[in-house]
Amino acid sequence: MCTERDPWLPDRLLRTERDLLMPLLRRTPEEAYELRTACPGWTARQVLAHCGAALVRIVEDRLEEGVFLPEANACDVADREHWPLDRILDELERGLTEAGPVIAAREDGRLDAVALGEWVHAGDVREAFGEPGAYCGEALDLALPLLSMTSRRRETPRLIGDLADRSGRRVSLGNEIEGRPAARFRGDAATLIRIYAGRPLVRTRYALTGATEQELLIYR
């Protein structure tokens, strides 16, 4: 069962991420955008093109069937292949600013996970650029409750996470399964995000019992 939804949480996350990410993107040399990210086959430029396209689709209510499947995402990125970088960044900034109220108005909450995905993709770009704060940073306290909600909607098993880098903070994710005890995680918050988002775990250190990484994926 999902807990009570906070409809404006995605908006707060998107706007916070806009204020943190856009200054970094505007000052980063254009050649850095050709660096590869954790998303197979995609450069930083392509990840950001996807992010802007997805958010503006929400803003403009262009949400036809299959819109966020890999094939549709690839088409959106290909359509922007010859755009100047500034145009890609402008579209992204518009989406980060305007998509939140549209997501909030959806009573079913089905677009909430898009906001979380945008934040994860910002981590992909930060990691590619060698910047600190990939999959954590100042917006983490907004991302974690949205992860909790999304993990329940995506029907992942119950997990109790003890976050070593958040002053002993404990998070509860996923759904209880009758006859199955909750899985346990101990490690830093960025690694927890990597597990749920299916990002590489190279050079991470964590303990996970009672569930596999594959069971915890929210983006499949």
PDB file of C-alpha atoms in Angstrom:
ATOM      1  CA  MET A   1       0.000   0.000   0.000  1.00  0.00           C
ATOM      2  CA  CYS A   2       1.166   3.536  -0.796  1.00  0.00           C
ATOM      3  CA  THR A   3       1.350   6.042   2.024  1.00  0.00           C
ATOM      4  CA  GLU A   4      -0.389   9.404   1.634  1.00  0.00           C
ATOM      5  CA  ARG A   5       0.957  11.295  -1.324  1.00  0.00           C
ATOM      6  CA  ASP A   6       2.444  14.787  -1.068  1.00  0.00           C
ATOM      7  CA  PRO A   7       1.482  16.145  -4.517  1.00  0.00           C
ATOM      8  CA  TRP A   8       3.902  19.068  -4.364  1.00  0.00           C
ATOM      9  CA  LEU A   9       6.964  17.044  -3.413  1.00  0.00           C
ATOM     10  CA  PRO A  10       7.973  16.464  -7.070  1.00  0.00           C
ATOM     11  CA  ASP A  11       7.690  20.205  -7.742  1.00  0.00           C
ATOM     12  CA  ARG A  12       9.905  21.056  -4.781  1.00  0.00           C
ATOM     13  CA  LEU A  13      12.485  18.507  -5.938  1.00  0.00           C
ATOM     14  CA  LEU A  14      12.476  19.768  -9.521  1.00  0.00           C
ATOM     15  CA  ARG A  15      12.775  23.424  -8.553  1.00  0.00           C
ATOM     16  CA  THR A  16      15.499  22.731  -6.023  1.00  0.00           C
ATOM     17  CA  GLU A  17      17.406  20.720  -8.594  1.00  0.00           C
ATOM     18  CA  ARG A  18      16.952  23.503 -11.145  1.00  0.00           C
ATOM     19  CA  ASP A  19      18.574  26.001  -8.804  1.00  0.00           C
ATOM     20  CA  LEU A  20      21.450  23.645  -8.030  1.00  0.00           C
ATOM     21  CA  LEU A  21      22.069  22.145 -11.469  1.00  0.00           C
ATOM     22  CA  MET A  22      21.505  24.901 -14.014  1.00  0.00           C
ATOM     23  CA  PRO A  23      24.377  27.159 -12.850  1.00  0.00           C
ATOM     24  CA  LEU A  24      26.716  24.156 -13.127  1.00  0.00           C
ATOM     25  CA  LEU A  25      25.476  23.326 -16.616  1.00  0.00           C
ATOM     26  CA  ARG A  26      25.708  26.915 -17.844  1.00  0.00           C
ATOM     27  CA  ARG A  27      29.354  27.239 -16.814  1.00  0.00           C
ATOM     28  CA  THR A  28      30.548  23.804 -17.970  1.00  0.00           C
ATOM     29  CA  PRO A  29      32.597  23.836 -21.221  1.00  0.00           C
ATOM     30  CA  GLU A  30      30.678  22.427 -24.167  1.00  0.00           C
ATOM     31  CA  GLU A  31      33.192  19.659 -24.826  1.00  0.00           C
ATOM     32  CA  ALA A  32      32.363  18.092 -21.438  1.00  0.00           C
ATOM     33  CA  TYR A  33      28.868  17.313 -22.705  1.00  0.00           C
ATOM     34  CA  GLU A  34      30.291  14.589 -24.929  1.00  0.00           C
ATOM     35  CA  LEU A  35      31.429  12.605 -21.890  1.00  0.00           C
ATOM     36  CA  ARG A  36      29.723   9.234 -21.436  1.00  0.00           C
ATOM     37  CA  THR A  37      27.342   8.688 -18.543  1.00  0.00           C
ATOM     38  CA  ALA A  38      26.089   5.687 -16.575  1.00  0.00           C
ATOM     39  CA  CYS A  39      23.189   5.469 -19.057  1.00  0.00           C
ATOM     40  CA  PRO A  40      24.378   3.014 -21.732  1.00  0.00           C
ATOM     41  CA  GLY A  41      25.112   4.743 -25.020  1.00  0.00           C
ATOM     42  CA  TRP A  42      24.217   8.234 -23.834  1.00  0.00           C
ATOM     43  CA  THR A  43      26.485  11.239 -23.360  1.00  0.00           C
ATOM     44  CA  ALA A  44      25.782  13.970 -20.841  1.00  0.00           C
ATOM     45  CA  ARG A  45      24.277  16.054 -23.650  1.00  0.00           C
ATOM     46  CA  GLN A  46      21.913  13.246 -24.607  1.00  0.00           C
ATOM     47  CA  VAL A  47      20.841  12.620 -21.016  1.00  0.00           C
ATOM     48  CA  LEU A  48      19.954  16.288 -20.623  1.00  0.00           C
ATOM     49  CA  ALA A  49      18.137  16.321 -23.957  1.00  0.00           C
ATOM     50  CA  HIS A  50      16.053  13.403 -22.724  1.00  0.00           C
ATOM     51  CA  CYS A  51      15.347  15.152 -19.420  1.00  0.00           C
ATOM     52  CA  GLY A  52      14.171  18.359 -21.050  1.00  0.00           C
ATOM     53  CA  ALA A  53      12.056  16.516 -23.591  1.00  0.00           C
ATOM     54  CA  ALA A  54      10.337  14.401 -20.927  1.00  0.00           C
ATOM     55  CA  LEU A  55       9.481  17.370 -18.728  1.00  0.00           C
ATOM     56  CA  VAL A  56       8.210  19.551 -21.561  1.00  0.00           C
ATOM     57  CA  ARG A  57       6.020  16.684 -22.755  1.00  0.00           C
ATOM     58  CA  ILE A  58       4.412  16.800 -19.317  1.00  0.00           C
ATOM     59  CA  VAL A  59       4.064  20.585 -19.447  1.00  0.00           C
ATOM     60  CA  GLU A  60       2.468  20.469 -22.912  1.00  0.00           C
ATOM     61  CA  ASP A  61       0.340  17.374 -22.186  1.00  0.00           C
ATOM     62  CA  ARG A  62       1.925  15.335 -24.976  1.00  0.00           C
ATOM     63  CA  LEU A  63       1.699  12.016 -23.171  1.00  0.00           C
ATOM     64  CA  GLU A  64       0.633   9.528 -25.798  1.00  0.00           C
ATOM     65  CA  GLU A  65       0.850   5.806 -25.073  1.00  0.00           C
ATOM     66  CA  GLY A  66       4.420   4.562 -24.727  1.00  0.00           C
ATOM     67  CA  VAL A  67       5.796   8.068 -24.355  1.00  0.00           C
ATOM     68  CA  PHE A  68       8.460   7.211 -21.758  1.00  0.00           C
ATOM     69  CA  LEU A  69       9.501   3.830 -23.139  1.00  0.00           C
ATOM     70  CA  PRO A  70      13.104   3.474 -24.398  1.00  0.00           C
ATOM     71  CA  GLU A  71      12.138   3.754 -28.062  1.00  0.00           C
ATOM     72  CA  ALA A  72      10.260   7.020 -27.529  1.00  0.00           C
ATOM     73  CA  ASN A  73      13.058   8.415 -25.361  1.00  0.00           C
ATOM     74  CA  ALA A  74      15.599   7.606 -28.082  1.00  0.00           C
ATOM     75  CA  CYS A  75      13.443   9.407 -30.656  1.00  0.00           C
ATOM     76  CA  ASP A  76      13.219  12.521 -28.479  1.00  0.00           C
ATOM     77  CA  VAL A  77      16.999  12.549 -28.080  1.00  0.00           C
ATOM     78  CA  ALA A  78      17.557  12.027 -31.818  1.00  0.00           C
ATOM     79  CA  ASP A  79      15.204  14.923 -32.598  1.00  0.00           C
ATOM     80  CA  ARG A  80      17.486  17.191 -30.559  1.00  0.00           C
ATOM     81  CA  GLU A  81      20.780  15.926 -31.953  1.00  0.00           C
ATOM     82  CA  HIS A  82      21.394  19.099 -33.963  1.00  0.00           C
ATOM     83  CA  TRP A  83      20.065  21.577 -31.423  1.00  0.00           C
ATOM     84  CA  PRO A  84      22.570  24.085 -30.020  1.00  0.00           C
ATOM     85  CA  LEU A  85      23.518  23.268 -26.448  1.00  0.00           C
ATOM     86  CA  ASP A  86      21.911  26.457 -25.151  1.00  0.00           C
ATOM     87  CA  ARG A  87      18.569  25.377 -26.607  1.00  0.00           C
ATOM     88  CA  ILE A  88      18.799  22.022 -24.850  1.00  0.00           C
ATOM     89  CA  LEU A  89      19.588  23.732 -21.555  1.00  0.00           C
ATOM     90  CA  ASP A  90      16.791  26.266 -22.027  1.00  0.00           C
ATOM     91  CA  GLU A  91      14.271  23.481 -22.590  1.00  0.00           C
ATOM     92  CA  LEU A  92      15.529  21.645 -19.515  1.00  0.00           C
ATOM     93  CA  GLU A  93      15.257  24.762 -17.355  1.00  0.00           C
ATOM     94  CA  ARG A  94      11.726  25.360 -18.598  1.00  0.00           C
ATOM     95  CA  GLY A  95      10.760  21.785 -17.763  1.00  0.00           C
ATOM     96  CA  LEU A  96      12.268  21.910 -14.289  1.00  0.00           C
ATOM     97  CA  THR A  97      10.314  25.118 -13.653  1.00  0.00           C
ATOM     98  CA  GLU A  98       6.928  24.275 -15.154  1.00  0.00           C
ATOM     99  CA  ALA A  99       6.416  20.509 -14.863  1.00  0.00           C
ATOM    100  CA  GLY A 100       5.937  20.355 -11.088  1.00  0.00           C
ATOM    101  CA  PRO A 101       2.464  21.949 -10.922  1.00  0.00           C
ATOM    102  CA  VAL A 102       1.260  19.686 -13.739  1.00  0.00           C
ATOM    103  CA  ILE A 103       2.556  16.620 -11.877  1.00  0.00           C
ATOM    104  CA  ALA A 104       0.894  17.845  -8.670  1.00  0.00           C
ATOM    105  CA  ALA A 105      -2.456  18.142 -10.446  1.00  0.00           C
ATOM    106  CA  ARG A 106      -2.409  14.468 -11.425  1.00  0.00           C
ATOM    107  CA  GLU A 107      -4.375  12.826  -8.638  1.00  0.00           C
ATOM    108  CA  ASP A 108      -3.116   9.349  -9.571  1.00  0.00           C
ATOM    109  CA  GLY A 109       0.504  10.352  -8.857  1.00  0.00           C
ATOM    110  CA  ARG A 110       1.737   8.390 -11.857  1.00  0.00           C
ATOM    111  CA  LEU A 111       4.129  11.118 -12.979  1.00  0.00           C
ATOM    112  CA  ASP A 112       5.807  11.530  -9.576  1.00  0.00           C
ATOM    113  CA  ALA A 113       8.487   8.998 -10.533  1.00  0.00           C
ATOM    114  CA  VAL A 114       9.453  11.180 -13.506  1.00  0.00           C
ATOM    115  CA  ALA A 115      10.585  13.902 -11.117  1.00  0.00           C
ATOM    116  CA  LEU A 116      12.688  11.401  -9.190  1.00  0.00           C
ATOM    117  CA  GLY A 117      14.146  10.148 -12.472  1.00  0.00           C
ATOM    118  CA  GLU A 118      15.143  13.681 -13.456  1.00  0.00           C
ATOM    119  CA  TRP A 119      17.020  14.033 -10.182  1.00  0.00           C
ATOM    120  CA  VAL A 120      18.769  10.698 -10.754  1.00  0.00           C
ATOM    121  CA  HIS A 121      19.754  11.804 -14.269  1.00  0.00           C
ATOM    122  CA  ALA A 122      21.217  14.978 -12.770  1.00  0.00           C
ATOM    123  CA  GLY A 123      23.382  12.629 -10.721  1.00  0.00           C
ATOM    124  CA  ASP A 124      24.397  10.815 -13.917  1.00  0.00           C
ATOM    125  CA  VAL A 125      25.594  14.116 -15.371  1.00  0.00           C
ATOM    126  CA  ARG A 126      27.384  15.190 -12.199  1.00  0.00           C
ATOM    127  CA  GLU A 127      29.200  11.878 -12.113  1.00  0.00           C
ATOM    128  CA  ALA A 128      30.218  12.198 -15.779  1.00  0.00           C
ATOM    129  CA  PHE A 129      31.536  15.709 -15.096  1.00  0.00           C
ATOM    130  CA  GLY A 130      33.443  14.533 -12.021  1.00  0.00           C
ATOM    131  CA  GLU A 131      31.366  16.796  -9.779  1.00  0.00           C
ATOM    132  CA  PRO A 132      30.571  15.998  -6.144  1.00  0.00           C
ATOM    133  CA  GLY A 133      27.050  15.227  -5.027  1.00  0.00           C
ATOM    134  CA  ALA A 134      26.076  12.610  -7.601  1.00  0.00           C
ATOM    135  CA  TYR A 135      22.945  10.833  -6.299  1.00  0.00           C
ATOM    136  CA  CYS A 136      23.019  12.790  -3.037  1.00  0.00           C
ATOM    137  CA  GLY A 137      23.684  16.470  -2.370  1.00  0.00           C
ATOM    138  CA  GLU A 138      21.376  19.187  -1.121  1.00  0.00           C
ATOM    139  CA  ALA A 139      18.182  17.802  -2.695  1.00  0.00           C
ATOM    140  CA  LEU A 140      18.554  14.362  -1.116  1.00  0.00           C
ATOM    141  CA  ASP A 141      16.066  15.092   1.661  1.00  0.00           C
ATOM    142  CA  LEU A 142      13.423  15.682  -1.009  1.00  0.00           C
ATOM    143  CA  ALA A 143      14.446  12.706  -3.124  1.00  0.00           C
ATOM    144  CA  LEU A 144      14.353  10.110  -0.334  1.00  0.00           C
ATOM    145  CA  PRO A 145      10.629  10.436   0.508  1.00  0.00           C
ATOM    146  CA  LEU A 146       9.860  10.394  -3.212  1.00  0.00           C
ATOM    147  CA  LEU A 147      11.942   7.230  -3.525  1.00  0.00           C
ATOM    148  CA  SER A 148       9.958   5.722  -0.657  1.00  0.00           C
ATOM    149  CA  MET A 149       6.673   6.466  -2.415  1.00  0.00           C
ATOM    150  CA  THR A 150       7.936   5.273  -5.806  1.00  0.00           C
ATOM    151  CA  SER A 151       9.327   2.037  -4.366  1.00  0.00           C
ATOM    152  CA  ARG A 152       5.868   1.238  -3.034  1.00  0.00           C
ATOM    153  CA  ARG A 153       4.152   2.031  -6.315  1.00  0.00           C
ATOM    154  CA  ARG A 154       6.654  -0.126  -8.207  1.00  0.00           C
ATOM    155  CA  GLU A 155       5.954  -3.000  -5.790  1.00  0.00           C
ATOM    156  CA  THR A 156       9.476  -3.582  -4.547  1.00  0.00           C
ATOM    157  CA  PRO A 157       9.843  -5.639  -1.339  1.00  0.00           C
ATOM    158  CA  ARG A 158      10.049  -3.946   2.047  1.00  0.00           C
ATOM    159  CA  LEU A 159      13.493  -2.671   2.958  1.00  0.00           C
ATOM    160  CA  ILE A 160      14.793  -0.870   6.027  1.00  0.00           C
ATOM    161  CA  GLY A 161      17.809   1.240   5.245  1.00  0.00           C
ATOM    162  CA  ASP A 162      20.272   2.572   7.811  1.00  0.00           C
ATOM    163  CA  LEU A 163      22.123   5.422   6.120  1.00  0.00           C
ATOM    164  CA  ALA A 164      25.647   5.661   7.411  1.00  0.00           C
ATOM    165  CA  ASP A 165      26.168   9.197   6.100  1.00  0.00           C
ATOM    166  CA  ARG A 166      22.934  10.784   7.378  1.00  0.00           C
ATOM    167  CA  SER A 167      23.505  10.813  11.143  1.00  0.00           C
ATOM    168  CA  GLY A 168      22.033   7.382  11.606  1.00  0.00           C
ATOM    169  CA  ARG A 169      18.917   8.155   9.571  1.00  0.00           C
ATOM    170  CA  ARG A 170      16.642   5.202   8.824  1.00  0.00           C
ATOM    171  CA  VAL A 171      14.408   4.953   5.744  1.00  0.00           C
ATOM    172  CA  SER A 172      11.579   2.537   4.982  1.00  0.00           C
ATOM    173  CA  LEU A 173      11.026   1.550   1.348  1.00  0.00           C
ATOM    174  CA  GLY A 174       8.822  -0.852  -0.593  1.00  0.00           C
ATOM    175  CA  ASN A 175       5.938  -3.043   0.504  1.00  0.00           C
ATOM    176  CA  GLU A 176       5.549  -5.714   3.149  1.00  0.00           C
ATOM    177  CA  ILE A 177       5.259  -9.232   1.748  1.00  0.00           C
ATOM    178  CA  GLU A 178       3.457 -11.750   3.913  1.00  0.00           C
ATOM    179  CA  GLY A 179       5.836 -14.306   5.362  1.00  0.00           C
ATOM    180  CA  ARG A 180       8.932 -12.397   4.256  1.00  0.00           C
ATOM    181  CA  PRO A 181      10.919 -10.254   6.675  1.00  0.00           C
ATOM    182  CA  ALA A 182      12.043  -6.832   5.579  1.00  0.00           C
ATOM    183  CA  ALA A 183      15.348  -6.636   3.743  1.00  0.00           C
ATOM    184  CA  ARG A 184      18.093  -4.589   5.371  1.00  0.00           C
ATOM    185  CA  PHE A 185      20.545  -2.109   3.880  1.00  0.00           C
ATOM    186  CA  ARG A 186      23.472  -0.367   5.481  1.00  0.00           C
ATOM    187  CA  GLY A 187      25.564   2.083   3.529  1.00  0.00           C
ATOM    188  CA  ASP A 188      25.509   5.635   2.236  1.00  0.00           C
ATOM    189  CA  ALA A 189      22.487   7.270   0.655  1.00  0.00           C
ATOM    190  CA  ALA A 190      24.075   7.648  -2.783  1.00  0.00           C
ATOM    191  CA  THR A 191      24.635   3.889  -2.946  1.00  0.00           C
ATOM    192  CA  LEU A 192      21.025   3.242  -1.964  1.00  0.00           C
ATOM    193  CA  ILE A 193      19.915   5.495  -4.823  1.00  0.00           C
ATOM    194  CA  ARG A 194      22.257   3.681  -7.205  1.00  0.00           C
ATOM    195  CA  ILE A 195      20.704   0.338  -6.269  1.00  0.00           C
ATOM    196  CA  TYR A 196      17.109   1.458  -6.767  1.00  0.00           C
ATOM    197  CA  ALA A 197      17.884   3.353  -9.972  1.00  0.00           C
ATOM    198  CA  GLY A 198      20.032   0.576 -11.457  1.00  0.00           C
ATOM    199  CA  ARG A 199      23.237   2.616 -11.580  1.00  0.00           C
ATOM    200  CA  PRO A 200      26.741   1.071 -11.487  1.00  0.00           C
ATOM    201  CA  LEU A 201      27.900  -0.031  -8.052  1.00  0.00           C
ATOM    202  CA  VAL A 202      31.622  -0.053  -8.786  1.00  0.00           C
ATOM    203  CA  ARG A 203      33.669   1.248  -5.826  1.00  0.00           C
ATOM    204  CA  THR A 204      30.677   1.273  -3.494  1.00  0.00           C
ATOM    205  CA  ARG A 205      30.603  -0.433  -0.118  1.00  0.00           C
ATOM    206  CA  TYR A 206      27.338  -1.575   1.440  1.00  0.00           C
ATOM    207  CA  ALA A 207      25.552  -4.464   3.129  1.00  0.00           C
ATOM    208  CA  LEU A 208      22.281  -5.766   1.662  1.00  0.00           C
ATOM    209  CA  THR A 209      20.451  -8.768   3.109  1.00  0.00           C
ATOM    210  CA  GLY A 210      17.020 -10.207   2.432  1.00  0.00           C
ATOM    211  CA  ALA A 211      16.670  -8.943  -1.145  1.00  0.00           C
ATOM    212  CA  THR A 212      18.642  -8.788  -4.372  1.00  0.00           C
ATOM    213  CA  GLU A 213      19.569  -5.604  -6.193  1.00  0.00           C
ATOM    214  CA  GLN A 214      17.408  -6.701  -9.138  1.00  0.00           C
ATOM    215  CA  GLU A 215      14.299  -6.906  -6.941  1.00  0.00           C
ATOM    216  CA  LEU A 216      14.745  -3.317  -5.817  1.00  0.00           C
ATOM    217  CA  LEU A 217      14.890  -1.671  -9.234  1.00  0.00           C
ATOM    218  CA  ILE A 218      12.238   1.012  -9.765  1.00  0.00           C
ATOM    219  CA  TYR A 219      13.182   1.764 -13.390  1.00  0.00           C
ATOM    220  CA  ARG A 220      13.104  -1.364 -15.553  1.00  0.00           C
TER     221      ARG A 220
END
